[in-house]
XYZ file of C-alpha atoms in Angstrom:
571
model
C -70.552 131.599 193.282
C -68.610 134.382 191.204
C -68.728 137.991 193.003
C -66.997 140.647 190.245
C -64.561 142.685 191.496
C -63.702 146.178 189.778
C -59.530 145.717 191.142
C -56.803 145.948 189.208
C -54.765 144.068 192.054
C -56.098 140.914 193.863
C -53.311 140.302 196.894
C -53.482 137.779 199.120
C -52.240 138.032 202.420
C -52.727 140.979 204.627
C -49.288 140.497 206.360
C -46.692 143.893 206.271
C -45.150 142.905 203.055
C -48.897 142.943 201.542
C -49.948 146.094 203.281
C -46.931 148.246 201.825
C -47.426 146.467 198.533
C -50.945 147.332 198.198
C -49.958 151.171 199.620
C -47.492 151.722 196.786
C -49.701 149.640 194.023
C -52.795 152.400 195.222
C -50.387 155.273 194.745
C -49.682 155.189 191.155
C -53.764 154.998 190.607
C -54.498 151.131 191.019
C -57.376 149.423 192.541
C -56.255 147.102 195.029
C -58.178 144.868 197.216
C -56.262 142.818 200.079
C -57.526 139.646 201.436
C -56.565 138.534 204.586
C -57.735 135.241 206.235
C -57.630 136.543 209.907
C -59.836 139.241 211.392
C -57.201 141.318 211.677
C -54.301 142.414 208.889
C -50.788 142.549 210.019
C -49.461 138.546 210.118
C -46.900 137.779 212.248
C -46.795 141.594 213.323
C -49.865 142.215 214.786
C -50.801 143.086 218.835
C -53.342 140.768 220.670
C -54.690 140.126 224.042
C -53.497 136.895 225.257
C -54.688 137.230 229.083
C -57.250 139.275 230.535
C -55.675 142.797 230.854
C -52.475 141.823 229.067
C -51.809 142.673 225.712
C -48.259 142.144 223.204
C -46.887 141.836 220.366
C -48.347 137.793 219.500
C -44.947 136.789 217.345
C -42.876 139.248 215.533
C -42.126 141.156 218.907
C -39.185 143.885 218.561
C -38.003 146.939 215.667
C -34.877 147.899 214.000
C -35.446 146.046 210.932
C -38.333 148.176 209.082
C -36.986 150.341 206.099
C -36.511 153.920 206.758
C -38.215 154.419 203.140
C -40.935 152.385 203.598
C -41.714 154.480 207.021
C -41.779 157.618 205.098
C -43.207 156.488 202.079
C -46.130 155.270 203.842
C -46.408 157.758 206.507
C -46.370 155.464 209.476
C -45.023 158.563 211.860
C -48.000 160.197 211.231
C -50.441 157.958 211.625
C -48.954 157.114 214.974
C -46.069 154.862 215.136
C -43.782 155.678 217.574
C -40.738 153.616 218.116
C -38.497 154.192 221.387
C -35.165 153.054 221.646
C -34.002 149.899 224.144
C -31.139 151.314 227.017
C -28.561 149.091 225.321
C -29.141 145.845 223.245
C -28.728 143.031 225.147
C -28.160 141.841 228.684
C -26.654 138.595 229.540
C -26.694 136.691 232.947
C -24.208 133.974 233.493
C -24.072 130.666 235.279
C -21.969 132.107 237.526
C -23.440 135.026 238.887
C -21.611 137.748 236.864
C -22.970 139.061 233.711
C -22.487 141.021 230.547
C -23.933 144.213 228.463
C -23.845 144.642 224.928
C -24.354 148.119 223.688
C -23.946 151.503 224.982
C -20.954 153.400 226.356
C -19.795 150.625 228.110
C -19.289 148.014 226.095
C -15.628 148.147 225.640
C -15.580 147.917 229.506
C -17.934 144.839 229.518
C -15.583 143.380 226.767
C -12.693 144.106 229.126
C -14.140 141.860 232.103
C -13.500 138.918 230.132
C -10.954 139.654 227.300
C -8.980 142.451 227.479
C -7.467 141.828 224.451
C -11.229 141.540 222.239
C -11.264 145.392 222.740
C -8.785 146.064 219.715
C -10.747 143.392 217.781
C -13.890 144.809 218.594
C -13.193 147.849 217.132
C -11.684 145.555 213.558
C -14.960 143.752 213.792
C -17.012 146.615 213.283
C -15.465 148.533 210.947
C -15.516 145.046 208.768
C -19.273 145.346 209.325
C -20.215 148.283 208.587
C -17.733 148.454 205.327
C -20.282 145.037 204.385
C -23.181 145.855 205.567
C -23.402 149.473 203.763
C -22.789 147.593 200.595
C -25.309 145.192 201.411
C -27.941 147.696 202.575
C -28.169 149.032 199.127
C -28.892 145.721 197.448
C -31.664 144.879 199.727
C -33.585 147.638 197.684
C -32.831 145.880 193.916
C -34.383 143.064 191.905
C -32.139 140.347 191.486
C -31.644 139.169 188.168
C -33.925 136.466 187.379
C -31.316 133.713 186.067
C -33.715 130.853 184.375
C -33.753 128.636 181.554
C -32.358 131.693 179.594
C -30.021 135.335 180.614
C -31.799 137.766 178.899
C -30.102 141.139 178.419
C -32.045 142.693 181.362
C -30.242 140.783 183.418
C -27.102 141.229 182.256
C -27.942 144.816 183.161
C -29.333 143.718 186.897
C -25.970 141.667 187.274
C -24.123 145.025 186.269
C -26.298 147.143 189.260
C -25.052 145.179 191.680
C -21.205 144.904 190.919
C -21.669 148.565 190.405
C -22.369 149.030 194.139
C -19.568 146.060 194.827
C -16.873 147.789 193.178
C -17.314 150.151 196.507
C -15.625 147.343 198.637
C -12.020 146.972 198.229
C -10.380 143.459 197.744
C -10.213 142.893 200.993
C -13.848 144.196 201.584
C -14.936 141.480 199.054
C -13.081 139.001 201.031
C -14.981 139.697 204.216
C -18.031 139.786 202.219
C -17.060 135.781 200.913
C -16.567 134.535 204.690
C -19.806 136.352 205.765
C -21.801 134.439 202.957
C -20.483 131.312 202.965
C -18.509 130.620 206.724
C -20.551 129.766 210.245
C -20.977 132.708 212.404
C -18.666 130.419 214.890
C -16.005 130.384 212.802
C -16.390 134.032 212.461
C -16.583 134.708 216.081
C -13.965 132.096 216.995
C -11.278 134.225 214.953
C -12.163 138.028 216.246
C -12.532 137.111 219.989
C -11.953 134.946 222.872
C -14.541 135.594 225.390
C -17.290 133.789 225.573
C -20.174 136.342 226.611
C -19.714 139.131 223.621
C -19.406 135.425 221.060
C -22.856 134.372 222.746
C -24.901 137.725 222.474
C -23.178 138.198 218.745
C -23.893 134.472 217.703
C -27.198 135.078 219.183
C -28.252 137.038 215.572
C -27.202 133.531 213.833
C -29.668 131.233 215.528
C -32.964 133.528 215.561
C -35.201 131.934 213.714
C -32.704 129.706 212.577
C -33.026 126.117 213.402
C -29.040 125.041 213.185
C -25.809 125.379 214.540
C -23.726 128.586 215.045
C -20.718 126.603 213.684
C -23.261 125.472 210.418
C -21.564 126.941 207.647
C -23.690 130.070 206.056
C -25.132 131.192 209.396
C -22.969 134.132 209.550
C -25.202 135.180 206.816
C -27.849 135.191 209.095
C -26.408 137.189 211.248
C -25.486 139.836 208.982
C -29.172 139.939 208.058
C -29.803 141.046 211.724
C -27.333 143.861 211.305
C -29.060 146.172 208.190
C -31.381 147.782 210.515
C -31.911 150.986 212.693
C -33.947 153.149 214.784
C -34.643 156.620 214.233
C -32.052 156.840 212.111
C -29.154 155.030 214.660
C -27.731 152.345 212.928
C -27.763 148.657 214.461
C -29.949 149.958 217.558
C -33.169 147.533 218.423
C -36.482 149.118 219.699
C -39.826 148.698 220.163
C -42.884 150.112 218.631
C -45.525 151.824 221.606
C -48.537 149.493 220.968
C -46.422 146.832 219.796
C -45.728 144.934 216.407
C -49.502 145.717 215.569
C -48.757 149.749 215.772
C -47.007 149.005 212.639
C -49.088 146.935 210.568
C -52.222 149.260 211.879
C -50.344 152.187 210.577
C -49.674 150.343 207.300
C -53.556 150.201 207.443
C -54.648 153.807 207.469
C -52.225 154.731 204.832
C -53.485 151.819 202.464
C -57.100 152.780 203.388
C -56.330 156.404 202.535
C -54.859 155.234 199.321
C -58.682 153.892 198.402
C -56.954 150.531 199.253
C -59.852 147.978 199.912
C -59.050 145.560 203.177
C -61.297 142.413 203.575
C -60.766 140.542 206.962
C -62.332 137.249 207.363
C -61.336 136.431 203.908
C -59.490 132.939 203.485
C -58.463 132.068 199.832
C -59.125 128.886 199.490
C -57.832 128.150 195.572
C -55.613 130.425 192.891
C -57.398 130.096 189.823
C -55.001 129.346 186.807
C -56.479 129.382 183.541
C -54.142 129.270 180.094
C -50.909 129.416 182.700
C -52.129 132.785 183.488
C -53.436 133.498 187.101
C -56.831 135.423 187.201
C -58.019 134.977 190.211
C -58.973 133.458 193.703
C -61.675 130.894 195.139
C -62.658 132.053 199.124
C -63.017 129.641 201.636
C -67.081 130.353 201.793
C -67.130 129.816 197.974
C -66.924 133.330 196.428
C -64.645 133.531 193.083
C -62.805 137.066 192.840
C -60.856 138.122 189.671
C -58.273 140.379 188.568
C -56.099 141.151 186.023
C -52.736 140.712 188.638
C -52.773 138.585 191.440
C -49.771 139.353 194.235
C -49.034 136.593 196.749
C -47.719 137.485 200.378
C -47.674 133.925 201.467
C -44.575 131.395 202.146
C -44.184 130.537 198.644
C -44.560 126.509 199.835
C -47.846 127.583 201.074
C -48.966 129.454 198.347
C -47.807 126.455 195.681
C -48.705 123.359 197.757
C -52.269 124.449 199.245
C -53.813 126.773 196.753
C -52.318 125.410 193.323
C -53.166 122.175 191.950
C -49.938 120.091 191.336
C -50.944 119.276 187.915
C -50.825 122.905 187.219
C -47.287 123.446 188.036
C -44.681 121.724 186.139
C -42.340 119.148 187.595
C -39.362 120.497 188.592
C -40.810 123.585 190.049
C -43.489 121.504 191.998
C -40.458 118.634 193.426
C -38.340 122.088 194.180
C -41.079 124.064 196.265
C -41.750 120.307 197.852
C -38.320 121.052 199.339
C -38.535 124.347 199.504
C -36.791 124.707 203.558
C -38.735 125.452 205.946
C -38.651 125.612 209.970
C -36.835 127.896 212.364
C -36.290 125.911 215.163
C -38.451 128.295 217.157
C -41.015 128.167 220.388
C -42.501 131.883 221.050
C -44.634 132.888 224.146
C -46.249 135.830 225.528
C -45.848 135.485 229.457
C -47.848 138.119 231.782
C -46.070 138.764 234.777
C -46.592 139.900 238.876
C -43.315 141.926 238.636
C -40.115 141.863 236.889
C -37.346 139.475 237.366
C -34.991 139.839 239.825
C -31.944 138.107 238.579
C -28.961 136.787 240.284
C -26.324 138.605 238.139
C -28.248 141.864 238.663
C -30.730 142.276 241.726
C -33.721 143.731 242.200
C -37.218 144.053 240.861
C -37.375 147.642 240.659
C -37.424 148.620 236.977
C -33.318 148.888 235.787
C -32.102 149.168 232.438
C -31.275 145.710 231.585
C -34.979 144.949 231.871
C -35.741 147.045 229.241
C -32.628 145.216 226.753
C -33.148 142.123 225.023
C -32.543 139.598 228.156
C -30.552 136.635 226.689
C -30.650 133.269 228.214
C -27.496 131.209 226.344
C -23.998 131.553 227.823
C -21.672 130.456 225.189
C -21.996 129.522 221.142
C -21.133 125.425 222.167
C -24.932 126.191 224.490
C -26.122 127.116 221.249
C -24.979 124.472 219.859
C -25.872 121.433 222.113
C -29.216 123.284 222.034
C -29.709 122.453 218.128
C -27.918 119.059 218.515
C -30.793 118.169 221.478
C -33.448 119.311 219.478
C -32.566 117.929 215.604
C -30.864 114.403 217.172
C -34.139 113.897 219.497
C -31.909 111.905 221.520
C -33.223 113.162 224.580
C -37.084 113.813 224.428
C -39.710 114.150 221.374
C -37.492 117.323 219.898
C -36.286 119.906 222.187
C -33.261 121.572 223.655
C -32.800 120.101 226.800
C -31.184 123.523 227.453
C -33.048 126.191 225.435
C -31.891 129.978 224.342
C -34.274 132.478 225.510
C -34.342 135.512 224.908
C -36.517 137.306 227.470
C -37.606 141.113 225.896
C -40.000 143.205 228.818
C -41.633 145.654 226.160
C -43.871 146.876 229.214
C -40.871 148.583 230.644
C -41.011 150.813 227.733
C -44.601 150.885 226.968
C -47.477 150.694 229.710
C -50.505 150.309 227.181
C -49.674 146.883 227.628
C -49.806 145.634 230.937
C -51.580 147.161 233.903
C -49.948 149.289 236.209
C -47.694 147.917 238.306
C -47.706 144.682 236.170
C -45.498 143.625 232.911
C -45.960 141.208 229.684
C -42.849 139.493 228.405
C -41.861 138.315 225.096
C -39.637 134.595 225.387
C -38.546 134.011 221.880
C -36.744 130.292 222.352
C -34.504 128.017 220.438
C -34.248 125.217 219.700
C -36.958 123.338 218.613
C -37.754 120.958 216.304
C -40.390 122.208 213.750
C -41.843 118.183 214.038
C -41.935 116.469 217.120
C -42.350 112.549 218.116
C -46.429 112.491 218.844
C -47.305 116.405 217.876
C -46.778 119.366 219.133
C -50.332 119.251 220.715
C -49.252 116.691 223.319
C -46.000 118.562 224.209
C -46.924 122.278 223.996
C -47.405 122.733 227.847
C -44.221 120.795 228.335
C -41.899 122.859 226.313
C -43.540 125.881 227.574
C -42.596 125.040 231.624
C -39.128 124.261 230.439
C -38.803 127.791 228.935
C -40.383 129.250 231.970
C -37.891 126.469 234.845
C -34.658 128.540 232.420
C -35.138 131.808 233.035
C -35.845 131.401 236.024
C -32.451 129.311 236.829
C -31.308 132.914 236.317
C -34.097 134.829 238.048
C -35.513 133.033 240.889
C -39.089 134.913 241.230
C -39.799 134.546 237.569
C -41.561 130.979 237.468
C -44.368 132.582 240.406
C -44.487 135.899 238.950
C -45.933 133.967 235.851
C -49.849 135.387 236.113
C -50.555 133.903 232.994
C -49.045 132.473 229.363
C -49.473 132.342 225.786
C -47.441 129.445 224.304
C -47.098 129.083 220.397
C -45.461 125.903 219.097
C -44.233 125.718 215.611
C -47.451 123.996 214.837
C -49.426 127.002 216.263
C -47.476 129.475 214.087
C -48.060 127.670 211.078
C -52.117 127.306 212.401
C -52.716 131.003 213.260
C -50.260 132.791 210.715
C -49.228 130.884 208.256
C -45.907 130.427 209.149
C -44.783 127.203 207.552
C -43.010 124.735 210.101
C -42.879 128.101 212.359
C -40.074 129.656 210.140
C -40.635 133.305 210.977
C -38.423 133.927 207.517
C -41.131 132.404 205.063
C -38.018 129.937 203.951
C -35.013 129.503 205.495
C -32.169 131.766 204.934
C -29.111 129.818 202.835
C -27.326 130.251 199.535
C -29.709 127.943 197.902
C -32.491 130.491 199.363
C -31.484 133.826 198.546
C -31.214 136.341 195.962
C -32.193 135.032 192.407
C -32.846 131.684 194.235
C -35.598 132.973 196.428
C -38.187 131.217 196.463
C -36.881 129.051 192.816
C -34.610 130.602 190.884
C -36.420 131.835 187.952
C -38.982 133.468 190.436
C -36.411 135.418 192.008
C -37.557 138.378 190.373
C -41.139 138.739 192.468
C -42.617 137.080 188.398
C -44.152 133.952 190.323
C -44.826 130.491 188.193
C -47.802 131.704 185.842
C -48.023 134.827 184.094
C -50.314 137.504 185.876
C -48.882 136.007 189.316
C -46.353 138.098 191.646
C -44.651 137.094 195.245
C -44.369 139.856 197.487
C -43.483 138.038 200.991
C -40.588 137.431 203.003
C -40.164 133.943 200.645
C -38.443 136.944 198.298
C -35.524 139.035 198.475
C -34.136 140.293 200.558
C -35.861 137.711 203.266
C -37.797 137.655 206.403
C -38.199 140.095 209.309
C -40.132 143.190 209.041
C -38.700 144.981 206.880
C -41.338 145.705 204.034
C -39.231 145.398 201.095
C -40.527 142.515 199.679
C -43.647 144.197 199.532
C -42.117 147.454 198.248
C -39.091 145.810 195.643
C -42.278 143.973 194.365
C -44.516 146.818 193.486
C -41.895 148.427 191.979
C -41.853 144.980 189.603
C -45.753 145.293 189.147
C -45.466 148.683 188.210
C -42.871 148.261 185.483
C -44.835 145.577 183.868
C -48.384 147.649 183.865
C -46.014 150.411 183.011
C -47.571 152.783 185.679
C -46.164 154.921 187.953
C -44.921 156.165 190.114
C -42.761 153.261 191.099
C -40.830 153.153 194.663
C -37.551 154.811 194.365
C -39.059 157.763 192.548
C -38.505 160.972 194.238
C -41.842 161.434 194.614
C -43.332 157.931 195.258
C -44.818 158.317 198.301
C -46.533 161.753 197.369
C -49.099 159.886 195.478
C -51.890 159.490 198.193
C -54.996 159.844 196.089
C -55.873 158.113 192.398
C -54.598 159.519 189.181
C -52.038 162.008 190.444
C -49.589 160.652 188.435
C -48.968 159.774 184.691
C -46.585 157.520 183.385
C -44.762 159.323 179.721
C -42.373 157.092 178.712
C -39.756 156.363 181.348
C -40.887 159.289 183.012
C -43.824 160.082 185.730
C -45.678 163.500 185.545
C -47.471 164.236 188.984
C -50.733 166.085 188.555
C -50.327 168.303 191.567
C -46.995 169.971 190.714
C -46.695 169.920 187.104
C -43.376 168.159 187.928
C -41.905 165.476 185.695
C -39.713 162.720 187.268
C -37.591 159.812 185.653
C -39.078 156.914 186.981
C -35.854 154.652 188.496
C-alpha cells in the first residue's frame, strides 16, 4: 500500500536529536514529516506515569548537557522549559557514617576532611579542564572530516578547522588533551588526588552509561564528555527540567509544529527502501510505503542497518563492521515512588535538606566501581550483576512537585553495573536486580526499602524494547576511539552521509555522542542543508529566525531573509 507524501524530509525517529533536526530542516523552507514509533515523541527523554499519581522522567532523567544554541534556536524558554539548578552536584554517604559534597562553596572544605593536600590539586585539576574542555566545546559543533576510501580536499579543509581551534591549547594543553583521550579516568584520578570520596563522585562521570572499568583505558574520555555542559549559562552545573526530561522534547514539539513540521505518532518503520543505492523511502509497520527525496535516521545506527536494511543491500565490510558496532552501557534504570524521603545515616532526617535535591551517589571508592564491572562482565557470581551496584539516587520531586503528590516524592536510581545479556534473560531476573538496587540504598538510608510505594524497573532488555536503545546503551554506541569523531558510527559515515546516497544519521550514533545534547540533530541539518544547498543552515546568525516557510533564500554562499532584507554568509 503506497500513501504519497508531499515532504522533502522523511526522518525517522522522533527522539531529541530528530525533533531539532526536523526544527532547523523546517526553517530554511523544507517539508518535513517525523515518524516516531511510540505514541509519544521525545525517546529516551520523555515524562511518563509509571504509578498511579506518580509521574518522571522514564530514562534520560537530569540537564546540563543540552546546547545553549539549540535552546535558543528552537525557542524552548518560551514554550515553557524551565530548568532549575540542583543545591550542589552530588552527595555521597559512606560506609562509615560520614559523608561528602561535591559542589558549592564548600567543596574545598569537603576535600579537606579527607585530603588536605587534594585542595592545591583541585584547583590544577580544574584549570586543566576547563583549558580542554573549552577547546573541546567548540568541536562538538563541527563535522568531522569524513576520512574513507579517499581524502578529498574538503577534508583537508575540515582537518584544518579543527587544528585551527587546537592551536589555542599550548603544548602542554595538548598533552592533557592526549591523557584525557586515551588514559582511564583512574589513572587520571589516581595522579591528582588521594582521597577516596572526591575520586568516587569524579570517576562517577566515567562509568554512566558506561559498562567498564574506571581504570579501562579511554574512560577518562567519558568523563570529559560529562563535563561540556551547563545550566543557565553556569558552566559544569547539573539541573533538572520542571516537568521532567519530557518538558524538553515537548518543547522541541511546539517549535517543530510551528515550523509546519508534520509529527506522526504511532508510526513504526518497518523497512528503508533502497533502490539504485539511493534511499527513497520507508515501509510502516501497518504496510504504508512513504517517500522522499532525503531520508534522516535518528536511530542507533546498528538498529537502523541490522533491522530495517536488508544485508544484501549493504556491502561487506560495512555490514561485518555495524555487526560489531559496540553496544551496551552496563545500565539498570528505575523510577521508584516514594512515602517520604530518605533519611540517611551520614545525614539525618526526612525533612527536605539540600543533599536530597543533589545527585545522591551510592559507590564509595573507584576499586567499588570497579569490582562492580568485574561482578557483572565475569558473571562469576549470579546471571550478570554487580553484587555491589552504583546508584545514583536523583529526588527531582524536591525540585519539582508536578510530579509526585504532596507530601510524597518519585526518585530516579540510575545503576551500574549490569550486564547488557544475562544467563536466562533479563525477563526472569528483572525483579531481582531491581530489590538489590532498592536493599543498597537503603544500606545507607534505612527507611528507603518501606518508603518504596511503588516501582518502575527497566532492564537493558526493556530499554532496547520501549526506546530503542540497543543493549540499553543510553549513548546509541559506546563511547571509545574506535567510536568517535570520523569513526562514528563507520568511518566514512562520520560525516552524518549514511551508507546510500539520499540517507543521513542524525542520532547520538554521530558526533559528538550521546546525552541530550541535540547536536547530532543540529550538526546534521546543517549537512542536509549544504547538500540541498538551502538555507539558512545552523550557525548562521540568523538560523533560528526562520519560523515560517520561505523566509529565507539561499544566493550563493549567502542567505537573504525575506523579513529584513538582510543578507548573511551562510557558515
Amino acid at each position: 500500500m503506497t500513501t504519497r507524501t508531499n515532504a522533502d524530509v522523511l526522518i525517522i525517529g522522533g527522539g531529541h536529536n530528530g525533533l531539532v533536526c526536523a526544527a532547523y530542516l523546517a526553517a530554511a523552507g523544507l517539508k518535513v514529516r517525523v515518524l516516531e514509533r511510540r505514541h509519544l515523541v521525545g525517546g529516551a527523554a520523555v515524562t511518563e506515569e509509571f504509578h498511579p499519581g506518580f509521574r518522571n522522567s522514564v530514562a534520560s532523567y537530569t540537564v546540563s548537557l543540552l546546547n545553549p544554541k539549540v535552546i535558543a534556536d528552537l525557542r524552548l524558554a518560551q514554550h515553557g522549559l524551565r530548568v532549575v539548578e540542583r543545591p550542589y552536584a552530588n552527595f555521597l554517604p559512606l560506609p562509615d557514617g560520614r559523608s561528602f559534597r561535591l559542589g558549592g562553596a564548600h567543596t574545598e572544605s569537603e576535600i579537606a576532611k579527607f585530603a588536605p593536600g587534594d585542595v592545591a590539586r583541585w584547583a590544577d585539576y580544574t584549570a586543566m579542564l576547563d583549558r580542554v574542555v573549552a577547546v573541546l566545546k567548540e568541536l562538538i559543533h563541527l563535522t568531522p572530516p569524513n576520512i574513507g576510501e579517499r581524502i578529498a580536499f574538503a577534508d583537508w579543509l575540515g582537518s584544518y578547522a579543527v587544528a585551527k581551534r587546537l592551536k589555542h591549547l599550548d603544548l602542554g594543553g595538548r598533552r592533557d588533551l592526549l591523557d584525557l583521550f586515551t588514559k582511564s579516568a583512574g589513572e587520571l584520578l589516581d595522579h591528582y588526588f588521594e582521597g577516596e570520596p572526591l575520586k568516587a563522585v569524579l570517576g562517577w562521570d566515567s562509568v554512566v552509561g558506561n559498562f567498564a572499568s574506571p581504570y579501562t583505558p579511554g574512560s577518562a574520555y567519558v568523563l570529559l564528555h560529562h563535563l561540556f555542559g551547563e545550566v543557565n549559562g553556569k558552566t559544569g552545573v547539573w539541573g533538572h527540567a520542571i516537568g521532567g526530561m519530557g518538558a524538553i522534547t515537548q518543547a522541541m514539539r511546539k517549535e517543530c509544529e510551528a515550523r509546519g513540521v508534520a509529527i506522526d505518532t504511532d508510526a513504526d518503520v518497518a523497512k528503508l527502501i533502497v533502490e539504485h543505492e539511493k534511499a527513497v523511502g520507508v515501509i510502516l509497520a501497518d504496510g504504508r510505503e512513504l517517500r522522499a527525496p532525503t531520508i534522516v535516521s535518528n536511530l542507533n545506527p546498528k538498529l537502523l542497518y541490522t533491522k530495517l536494511v536488508e544485508r544484501q543491500q549493504l556491502d561487506d565490510d560495512t555490514a561485518q563492521r555495524i555487526e560489531r558496532y559496540r553496544n551496551g552501557s552496563g545500565t539498570f534504570r528505575m523510577n521508584v515512588a516514594l512515602g517520604e524521603l530518605p533519611d540517611f545515616t551520614a545525614m539525618p532526617g526526612t525533612q527536605l535538606q539540600p543533599h536530597h535535591s543533589s545527585g545522591i551517589l551510592i559507590g564509595p571508592s573507584l576499586r567499588y566501581f570497579e569490582q562492580a564491572y568485574f561482578d557483572a562482565k565475569s558473571k562469576a557470581h549470579n546471571a550478570g550483576w554487580a553484587r555491589k551496584p552504583i546508584v545514583e539516587v536523583v529526588i527531582s520531586s524536591t525540585l519539582d512537585d508536578t510530579l509526585a503528590p504532596a507530601g510524597q516524592h518519585v526518585a530516579s536510581l540510575f545503576c551500574q553495573q549490569v550486564n547488557p545479556e544475562v544467563d536466562g534473560g533479563w525477563d526472569a531476573h528483572r525483579d531481582t536486580v531491581a530489590k538489590l538496587m532498592i536493599d543498597t540504598v537503603n544500606d545507607y538510608a534505612p527507611n528507603f526499602a518501606r518508603s518504596v510505594i511503588g516501582y518502575e524497573a527497566l532492564s537493558p532488555l526493556d530499554l532496547e524494547r520501549r526506546i530503542g536503545l540497543v543493549g540499553g546503551d543510553i549513548f546509541h554506541g559506546a563511547l571509545g576511539l574506535d567510536q568517535m569523531f570520523s569513526a562514528r558510527p563507520l568511518l566514512g559515515q562520520g560525516n552524518y552521509r549514511g551508507a546510500f546516497k539520499q540517507l543521513y544519521l542524525c542520532g547520538s550514533g554521530t558526533h559528538p555522542g550521546g546525552g541530550v545534547t541535540g547536536l547530532p540533530g543540529r550538526n546534521a541539518a546543517r549537512e542536509i542543508l549544504k547538500d540541498l544547498r538551502k538555507g539558512p543552515r545552523p550557525d548562521c546568525s540568523l538560523s533560528g529566525l526562520g519560523v515560517g516557510r520561505g523566509r529565507h533564500s539561499l544566493r550563493g554562499s549567502k542567505c537573504r531573509c525575506a523579513n529584513t532584507g538582510h543578507t548573511h554568509r551562510l557558515q
